[in-house]
Structure formats: C-alpha cells, structure tokens
XYZ file of C-alpha atoms in Angstrom:
241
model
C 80.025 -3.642 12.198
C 82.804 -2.998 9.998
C 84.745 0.477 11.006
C 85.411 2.308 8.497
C 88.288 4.767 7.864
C 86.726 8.021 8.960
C 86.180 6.101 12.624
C 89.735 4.867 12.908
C 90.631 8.246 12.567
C 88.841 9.920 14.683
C 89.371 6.948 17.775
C 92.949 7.173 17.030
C 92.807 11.227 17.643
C 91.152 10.657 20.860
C 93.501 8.575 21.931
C 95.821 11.247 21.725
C 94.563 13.879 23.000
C 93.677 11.502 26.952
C 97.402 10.840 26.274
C 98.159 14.731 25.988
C 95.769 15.245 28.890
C 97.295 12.287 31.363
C 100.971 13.691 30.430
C 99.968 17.491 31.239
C 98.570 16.419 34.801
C 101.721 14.384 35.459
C 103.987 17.621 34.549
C 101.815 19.776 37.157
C 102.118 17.381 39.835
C 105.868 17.111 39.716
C 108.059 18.991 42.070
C 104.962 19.614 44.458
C 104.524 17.851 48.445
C 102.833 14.596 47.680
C 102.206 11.652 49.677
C 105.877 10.234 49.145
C 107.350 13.958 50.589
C 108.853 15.269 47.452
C 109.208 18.930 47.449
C 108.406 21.255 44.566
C 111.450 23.402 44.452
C 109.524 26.246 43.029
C 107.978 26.880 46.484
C 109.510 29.430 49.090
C 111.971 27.918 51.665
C 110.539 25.802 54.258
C 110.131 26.900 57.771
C 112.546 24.971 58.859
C 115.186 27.028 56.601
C 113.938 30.522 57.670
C 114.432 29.578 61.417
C 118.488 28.432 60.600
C 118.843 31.563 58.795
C 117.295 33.674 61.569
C 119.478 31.830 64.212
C 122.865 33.577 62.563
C 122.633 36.772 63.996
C 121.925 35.071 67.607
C 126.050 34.536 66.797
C 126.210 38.610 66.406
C 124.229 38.821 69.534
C 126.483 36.628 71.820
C 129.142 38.378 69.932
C 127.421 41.872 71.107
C 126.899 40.503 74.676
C 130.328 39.456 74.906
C 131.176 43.419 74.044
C 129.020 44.314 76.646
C 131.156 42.404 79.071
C 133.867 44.192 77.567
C 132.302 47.608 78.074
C 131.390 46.692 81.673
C 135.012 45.373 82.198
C 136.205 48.891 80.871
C 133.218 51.127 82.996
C 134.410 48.996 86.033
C 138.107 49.623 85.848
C 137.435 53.541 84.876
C 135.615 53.813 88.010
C 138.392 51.912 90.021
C 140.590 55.117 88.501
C 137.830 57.686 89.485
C 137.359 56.190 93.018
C 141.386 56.121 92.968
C 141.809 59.506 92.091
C 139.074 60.508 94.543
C 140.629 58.596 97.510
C 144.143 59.732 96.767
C 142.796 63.335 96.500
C 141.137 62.749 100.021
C 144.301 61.433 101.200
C 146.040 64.490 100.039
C 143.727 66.570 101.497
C 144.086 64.850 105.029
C 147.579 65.238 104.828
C 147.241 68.679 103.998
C 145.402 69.251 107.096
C 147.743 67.553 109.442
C 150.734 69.154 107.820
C 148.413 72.806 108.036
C 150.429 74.680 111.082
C 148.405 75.558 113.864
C 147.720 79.129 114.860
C 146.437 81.374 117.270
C 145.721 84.911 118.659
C 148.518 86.052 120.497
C 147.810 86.597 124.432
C 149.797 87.397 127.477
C 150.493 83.306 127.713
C 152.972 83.420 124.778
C 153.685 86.228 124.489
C 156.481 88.944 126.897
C 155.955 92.608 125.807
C 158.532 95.445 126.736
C 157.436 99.177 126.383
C 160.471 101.635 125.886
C 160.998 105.113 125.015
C 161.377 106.515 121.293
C 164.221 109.107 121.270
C 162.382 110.279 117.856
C 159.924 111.292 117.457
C 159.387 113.153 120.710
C 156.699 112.107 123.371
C 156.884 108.298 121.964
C 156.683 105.070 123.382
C 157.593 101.889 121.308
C 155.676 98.489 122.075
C 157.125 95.530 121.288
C 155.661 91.765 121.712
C 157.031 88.655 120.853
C 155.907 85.273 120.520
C 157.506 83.375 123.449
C 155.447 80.409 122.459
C 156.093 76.933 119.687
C 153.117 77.790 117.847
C 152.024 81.068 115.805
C 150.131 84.136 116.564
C 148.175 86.691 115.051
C 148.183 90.233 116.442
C 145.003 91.639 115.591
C 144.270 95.123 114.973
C 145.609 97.177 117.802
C 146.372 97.006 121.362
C 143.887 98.349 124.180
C 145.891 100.437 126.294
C 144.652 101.548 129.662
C 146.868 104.019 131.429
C 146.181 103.088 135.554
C 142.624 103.256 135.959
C 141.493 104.876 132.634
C 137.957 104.433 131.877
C 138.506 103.789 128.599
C 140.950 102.367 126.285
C 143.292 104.757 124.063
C 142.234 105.676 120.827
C 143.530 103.919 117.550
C 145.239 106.110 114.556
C 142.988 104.740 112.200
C 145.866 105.686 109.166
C 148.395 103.355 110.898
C 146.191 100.253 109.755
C 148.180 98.037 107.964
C 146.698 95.585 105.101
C 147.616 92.332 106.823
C 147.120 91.114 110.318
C 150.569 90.785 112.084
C 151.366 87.320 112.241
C 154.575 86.185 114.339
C 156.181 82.934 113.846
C 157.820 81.259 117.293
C 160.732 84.271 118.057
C 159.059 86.888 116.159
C 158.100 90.364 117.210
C 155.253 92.934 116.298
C 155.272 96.681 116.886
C 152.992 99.251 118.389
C 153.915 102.979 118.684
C 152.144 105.137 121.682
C 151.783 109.107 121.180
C 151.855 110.089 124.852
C 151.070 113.931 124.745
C 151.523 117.168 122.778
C 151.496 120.384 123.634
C 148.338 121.239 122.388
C 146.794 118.211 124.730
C 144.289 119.053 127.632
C 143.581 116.976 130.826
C 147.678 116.035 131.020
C 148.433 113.454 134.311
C 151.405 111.242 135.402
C 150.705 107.210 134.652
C 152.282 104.726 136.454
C 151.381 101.926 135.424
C 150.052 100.239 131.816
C 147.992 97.196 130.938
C 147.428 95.754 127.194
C 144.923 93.564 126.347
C 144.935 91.539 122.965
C 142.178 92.646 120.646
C 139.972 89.793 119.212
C 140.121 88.136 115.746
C 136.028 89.731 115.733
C 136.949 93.030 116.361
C 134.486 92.754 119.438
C 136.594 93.367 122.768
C 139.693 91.387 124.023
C 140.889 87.969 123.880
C 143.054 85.917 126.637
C 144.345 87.387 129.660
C 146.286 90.912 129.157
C 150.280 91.582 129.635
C 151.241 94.195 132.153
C 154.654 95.488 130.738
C 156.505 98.064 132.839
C 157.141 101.911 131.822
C 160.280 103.122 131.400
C 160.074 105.799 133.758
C 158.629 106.184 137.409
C 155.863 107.625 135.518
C 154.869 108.668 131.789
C 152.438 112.291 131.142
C 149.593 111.335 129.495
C 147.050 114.168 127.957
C 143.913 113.559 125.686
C 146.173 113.369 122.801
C 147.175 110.152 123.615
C 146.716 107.588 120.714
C 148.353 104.267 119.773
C 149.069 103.053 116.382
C 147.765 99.146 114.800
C 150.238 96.318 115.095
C 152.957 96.760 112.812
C 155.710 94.406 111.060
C 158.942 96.689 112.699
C 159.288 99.377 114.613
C 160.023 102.218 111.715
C 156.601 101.363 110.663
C 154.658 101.856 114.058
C 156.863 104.974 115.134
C 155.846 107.473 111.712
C 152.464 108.355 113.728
C-alpha cells in the first residue's frame, strides 16, 4: 500500500512528539539520587551536612567549658583570699587575747591599805589601798567597814558613786573617805580596831580575804553617823563627803 502524503505527515508528527516526550522524562530525572548516586542539587542538604554544621558550636562549648575552668580557677583562688582573710583575722584575734592584760578584783593579797586622819574636813578618816601586786585590780563599789565587832557593815554615801569602777594599775592607789561622827550622832563608842573587806564585782557580799589596816589613834569615836564614801580616783575626791 502506497502511503500517501497526508500519512507521512501525520507518522512524521508522531515521531516528534515520543521524541518531545523521551527528552521531557530525561530533563526530570536529572539532578535526582539514581542508581549511579548522582544527587539532585535542588534537594535540601544531606544529613550528613546538617550533622558537620551542628558539630561547630560543640567548638563554642569546649570553648565555654574551658571558661568554666576559668571561673572555677577564679571562685577557687577568691576563696583562698576569704579563708585568708578569715584565718589572719582569727590570728589577730588570738593575738589580741594573749596580748589582753589580765585583771582582777583587788583583795588583801595585793593589795596594803593605810587608814589616816583628814585634818579637813573634821571627824575624817582617809583610806588608801594600793596595788602591791604585777597584775591589775578593780576596786569595786565601796569598802565594808566593820568597826570591832559591829554587826553590820557601815553605810555607803550613795552620792559619792563615781561612774567608773576604780581600776589600779601595779603601784596605783584608790581612795575611800570615812565620816566617823557628828555632833548630831547617837549611840557614840571608842573603836579600836577596823577590818575592810573587798566588795564583789556582783555587788553580792565580799570577795578574797579582807585587810586589817591600823587606826591612827589608840582608838577612833564612832556614832550612827558613821558612813564611808565609794572608791575614788584621789583623795580630794573621796574626802568632799
């Protein structure tokens, strides 16, 4: 069978159009994963890039660590100059206390106490005690006075108290001043002798064993007026009562 032109024409535009068709399919499949591993480069990054550019900041992180160290380094050696400081304060501290001078109430042991008379004013006796002893002494409040066998102690002038304890350093001396009588004093009698005991730091009764100074007369009239002053810093002070 002879073909005719209208045949030719039409084979020959098939023909073109499975060409078209075969060519469009090739252009697709480029660039894609086939069997022979070629990669389409119009797909996202491979795993295997994602994980190298995830494994940069492990370089911050070592980076951060190694700060860390640092920081540790830097808590470590400002706690070396807290403990320091602490320790030499301690130090300081002990020193301090060993240095601190060591005192005492004054007591008949270290102490020699002399009672004379006051020319002024008039019926006046002046005590005086003074640290015989290396280390210091407080005289606290006032003496207790007994007159030979007195029941009780004299009475304190309550205005004579100072606003310090007496404190005497090795050599130093603290005052007392004794009213005696007056003449408006009842129940008068002749002492002959005097003991002083050392009032306690407490204010509760006496501490260490008491002085027994001598009079300086035979014998000293004593009425109910009698009265004896605190402990004073000189003698002006404990004689204006």
């Amino acid at each position: 069978m002879t073909a005719t032109p209208r045949s030719r024409r039409l084979r020959t535009l098939a023909a073109a159009l499975v060409t078209t068709a075969a060519l469009s399919l090739t252009a697709c499949q480029t660039g894609t994963a086939d069997a022979t591993g070629v990669v389409d480069s119009t797909q996202p990054p491979a795993p295997g890039t994602e994980s190298t550019e995830k494994q940069s900041p492990a370089t911050g992180t070592d980076s951060d660590t190694s700060g860390a160290s640092n920081d540790s380094g830097d808590s470590k050696d400002s706690g070396n100059s807290v403990n320091s400081g602490s320790s030499g304060k301690e130090a300081t501290q002990v020193a301090d206390r060993k240095t601190a001078k060591k005192t005492t109430s004054c007591t008949a042991k270290g102490t020699k106490v002399t009672v004379t008379d006051a020319p002024r004013p008039i019926n006046h006796l002046l005590i005086k005690a003074t640290n015989t002893s290396d280390t210091t002494c407080h005289l606290y409040y006032a003496p207790y006075l007994r007159f030979d066998q007195a029941q009780s102690a004299v009475p304190f002038i309550e205005e004579s108290k100072p606003q310090a304890v007496v404190t005497l350093e090795p050599g130093e001396s603290g005052y007392a001043g004794v009213l005696t009588s007056t003449p408006d004093g009842s129940h008068p009698y002749d002492a002959t002798s005097l003991t002083l005991y050392y009032a306690a730091r407490s204010g509760q009764g006496s501490t260490g064993a008491p002085s027994h100074p001598a009079l300086p007369f035979d014998s000293v009239r004593i009425d109910s007026s009698n009265a004896v002053t605190y402990w004073q810093t000189s003698a002006a002070d404990a004689l204006m009562w």
